[in-house]
Amino acid sequence: MFSQYYINATSITGYGGSFEALVTDLSKYKKKHTRVVITSASRTKAKRLAEDLLDRDLNAYYSENKDKEVLEGEILVTLADVDKGYSFTDINYVLITENDIFGSKAAVKKRRKKKFKGERFNSLQELKNGDYVVHENHGVGIY
C-alpha cells in the first residue's frame, strides 16, 4: 500500500549574481521562520557565503553534517552540487543553489570572459611588481 503526498514547489527565481537581492529574500525568509538550505559545489565558496550572510545579521552557518536539522529562521550553507533550487511553501522550506545565486557555470564563465580584459600568465616569472592579479579564492590584488 502506497501513500500519496502532495507538496507544492516553485522554482527559485535566479538572483543574477546580486548578493543584495539574495540578502533581501533571506531576510524575508527569516521573518517568516523559513528553513533555508543553500548549496555550493565548492567548500571554499560555501564557507565564505555563510560568513558573508552571518555578517548581514542572518542566522547562517556552514556544515557538511547532512543529519543536522535546520531550525526555523536558520540558513544552512552546505557542500552539494545541485542545479536548481525550489521553495516548498507548504512545509516552510527553501533550497537555494549556487546556480540560483550566480547563474549556471556556463553563464558565469560567459560573464567572466566579457569582463576579462587582462592577459593570462603561465608562471610567476611573467609578473612584474605592481601588476594587478586576480586569484579565484582571494580576489583582486597587486603583485
Tab-separated table of C-alpha atoms in Angstrom:
chain	number	residue	atom	x	y	z
A	1	MET	CA	0.000	0.000	0.000
A	2	PHE	CA	1.403	3.383	-1.007
A	3	SER	CA	0.518	6.736	0.478
A	4	GLN	CA	0.407	9.814	-1.694
A	5	TYR	CA	1.729	13.151	-0.583
A	6	TYR	CA	1.445	16.398	-2.456
A	7	ILE	CA	3.875	19.201	-1.777
A	8	ASN	CA	3.671	22.438	-3.708
A	9	ALA	CA	7.048	23.526	-5.015
A	10	THR	CA	8.014	26.533	-7.085
A	11	SER	CA	11.330	27.211	-8.772
A	12	ILE	CA	13.620	29.799	-7.264
A	13	THR	CA	13.960	32.906	-9.393
A	14	GLY	CA	17.634	33.485	-10.083
A	15	TYR	CA	19.493	36.370	-8.460
A	16	GLY	CA	21.787	37.081	-11.428
A	17	GLY	CA	24.786	37.482	-9.139
A	18	SER	CA	23.058	40.108	-6.958
A	19	PHE	CA	24.088	39.453	-3.371
A	20	GLU	CA	21.798	42.274	-2.194
A	21	ALA	CA	18.730	40.635	-3.760
A	22	LEU	CA	19.669	37.342	-2.082
A	23	VAL	CA	20.065	39.048	1.315
A	24	THR	CA	16.683	40.769	0.879
A	25	ASP	CA	14.943	37.440	0.204
A	26	LEU	CA	16.775	35.685	3.032
A	27	SER	CA	15.720	38.442	5.435
A	28	LYS	CA	12.094	37.864	4.401
A	29	TYR	CA	12.502	34.120	4.907
A	30	LYS	CA	13.977	34.769	8.356
A	31	LYS	CA	10.927	36.850	9.361
A	32	LYS	CA	8.645	34.036	8.162
A	33	HIS	CA	10.686	31.471	10.154
A	34	THR	CA	11.516	29.590	6.969
A	35	ARG	CA	14.185	26.891	6.958
A	36	VAL	CA	16.725	27.657	4.214
A	37	VAL	CA	19.429	25.447	2.741
A	38	ILE	CA	21.932	26.925	0.304
A	39	THR	CA	24.159	24.555	-1.657
A	40	SER	CA	27.515	25.126	-3.312
A	41	ALA	CA	29.772	22.725	-5.190
A	42	SER	CA	32.786	24.495	-3.654
A	43	ARG	CA	33.634	24.147	0.038
A	44	THR	CA	35.537	27.468	-0.063
A	45	LYS	CA	32.613	29.357	-1.639
A	46	ALA	CA	30.114	27.761	0.753
A	47	LYS	CA	32.122	28.750	3.836
A	48	ARG	CA	32.651	32.290	2.535
A	49	LEU	CA	28.953	32.663	1.710
A	50	ALA	CA	27.944	31.540	5.214
A	51	GLU	CA	30.358	34.102	6.729
A	52	ASP	CA	29.070	36.884	4.454
A	53	LEU	CA	25.455	36.107	5.383
A	54	LEU	CA	26.314	35.972	9.084
A	55	ASP	CA	27.887	39.441	8.701
A	56	ARG	CA	24.461	40.608	7.432
A	57	ASP	CA	22.766	39.503	10.687
A	58	LEU	CA	21.312	36.365	9.148
A	59	ASN	CA	21.373	33.090	11.099
A	60	ALA	CA	23.698	31.390	8.617
A	61	TYR	CA	26.228	28.656	9.245
A	62	TYR	CA	28.276	26.188	7.234
A	63	SER	CA	28.025	22.455	7.869
A	64	GLU	CA	28.566	19.228	5.975
A	65	ASN	CA	26.518	17.257	8.523
A	66	LYS	CA	23.579	16.022	6.425
A	67	ASP	CA	21.737	14.815	9.552
A	68	LYS	CA	21.601	18.216	11.259
A	69	GLU	CA	18.114	19.655	11.392
A	70	VAL	CA	17.770	23.187	10.070
A	71	LEU	CA	15.733	25.169	12.564
A	72	GLU	CA	13.126	27.799	11.709
A	73	GLY	CA	14.773	31.032	10.570
A	74	GLU	CA	18.171	29.373	10.052
A	75	ILE	CA	20.246	29.209	6.883
A	76	LEU	CA	22.403	26.147	6.372
A	77	VAL	CA	25.093	26.551	3.725
A	78	THR	CA	26.417	23.161	2.700
A	79	LEU	CA	28.507	21.344	0.152
A	80	ALA	CA	26.391	19.832	-2.634
A	81	ASP	CA	26.265	20.117	-6.408
A	82	VAL	CA	22.581	20.823	-7.089
A	83	ASP	CA	21.393	22.502	-10.299
A	84	LYS	CA	18.163	24.259	-9.292
A	85	GLY	CA	16.513	25.392	-6.085
A	86	TYR	CA	12.886	25.285	-5.021
A	87	SER	CA	10.579	26.876	-2.499
A	88	PHE	CA	8.356	24.424	-0.629
A	89	THR	CA	5.798	26.809	0.879
A	90	ASP	CA	3.626	24.073	2.434
A	91	ILE	CA	6.484	22.991	4.700
A	92	ASN	CA	8.163	26.419	5.057
A	93	TYR	CA	11.425	25.258	3.460
A	94	VAL	CA	13.608	26.768	0.721
A	95	LEU	CA	16.505	25.245	-1.203
A	96	ILE	CA	18.742	27.757	-2.999
A	97	THR	CA	21.672	26.664	-5.139
A	98	GLU	CA	24.866	28.345	-6.195
A	99	ASN	CA	23.438	28.368	-9.740
A	100	ASP	CA	20.377	30.286	-8.499
A	101	ILE	CA	22.630	32.927	-6.937
A	102	PHE	CA	25.380	33.296	-9.530
A	103	GLY	CA	23.913	31.615	-12.622
A	104	SER	CA	24.943	28.341	-14.228
A	105	LYS	CA	28.630	27.562	-14.584
A	106	ALA	CA	28.382	28.325	-18.299
A	107	ALA	CA	26.732	31.708	-17.617
A	108	VAL	CA	29.377	32.596	-15.026
A	109	LYS	CA	32.163	31.716	-17.460
A	110	LYS	CA	30.482	33.830	-20.130
A	111	ARG	CA	30.207	36.814	-17.750
A	112	ARG	CA	33.853	36.411	-16.732
A	113	LYS	CA	35.002	36.342	-20.359
A	114	LYS	CA	33.069	39.555	-21.038
A	115	LYS	CA	34.662	41.329	-18.088
A	116	PHE	CA	38.152	39.917	-18.592
A	117	LYS	CA	40.420	42.401	-20.294
A	118	GLY	CA	43.796	41.295	-18.971
A	119	GLU	CA	46.136	38.536	-20.013
A	120	ARG	CA	46.622	35.110	-18.554
A	121	PHE	CA	50.083	34.152	-17.430
A	122	ASN	CA	51.731	30.756	-17.166
A	123	SER	CA	54.345	31.366	-14.477
A	124	LEU	CA	55.119	33.864	-11.730
A	125	GLN	CA	58.239	34.939	-13.625
A	126	GLU	CA	55.974	36.705	-16.128
A	127	LEU	CA	54.653	39.066	-13.432
A	128	LYS	CA	56.222	42.412	-12.581
A	129	ASN	CA	55.895	44.326	-9.320
A	130	GLY	CA	52.717	46.397	-9.465
A	131	ASP	CA	50.815	44.064	-11.844
A	132	TYR	CA	47.175	43.550	-10.925
A	133	VAL	CA	46.265	39.910	-10.391
A	134	VAL	CA	43.016	38.074	-9.723
A	135	HIS	CA	43.045	34.960	-7.549
A	136	GLU	CA	39.961	32.726	-7.663
A	137	ASN	CA	39.803	32.408	-3.835
A	138	HIS	CA	41.297	35.715	-2.682
A	139	GLY	CA	40.118	38.204	-5.303
A	140	VAL	CA	41.991	41.166	-6.766
A	141	GLY	CA	45.458	42.121	-5.597
A	142	ILE	CA	48.697	43.754	-6.642
A	143	TYR	CA	51.800	41.623	-7.196
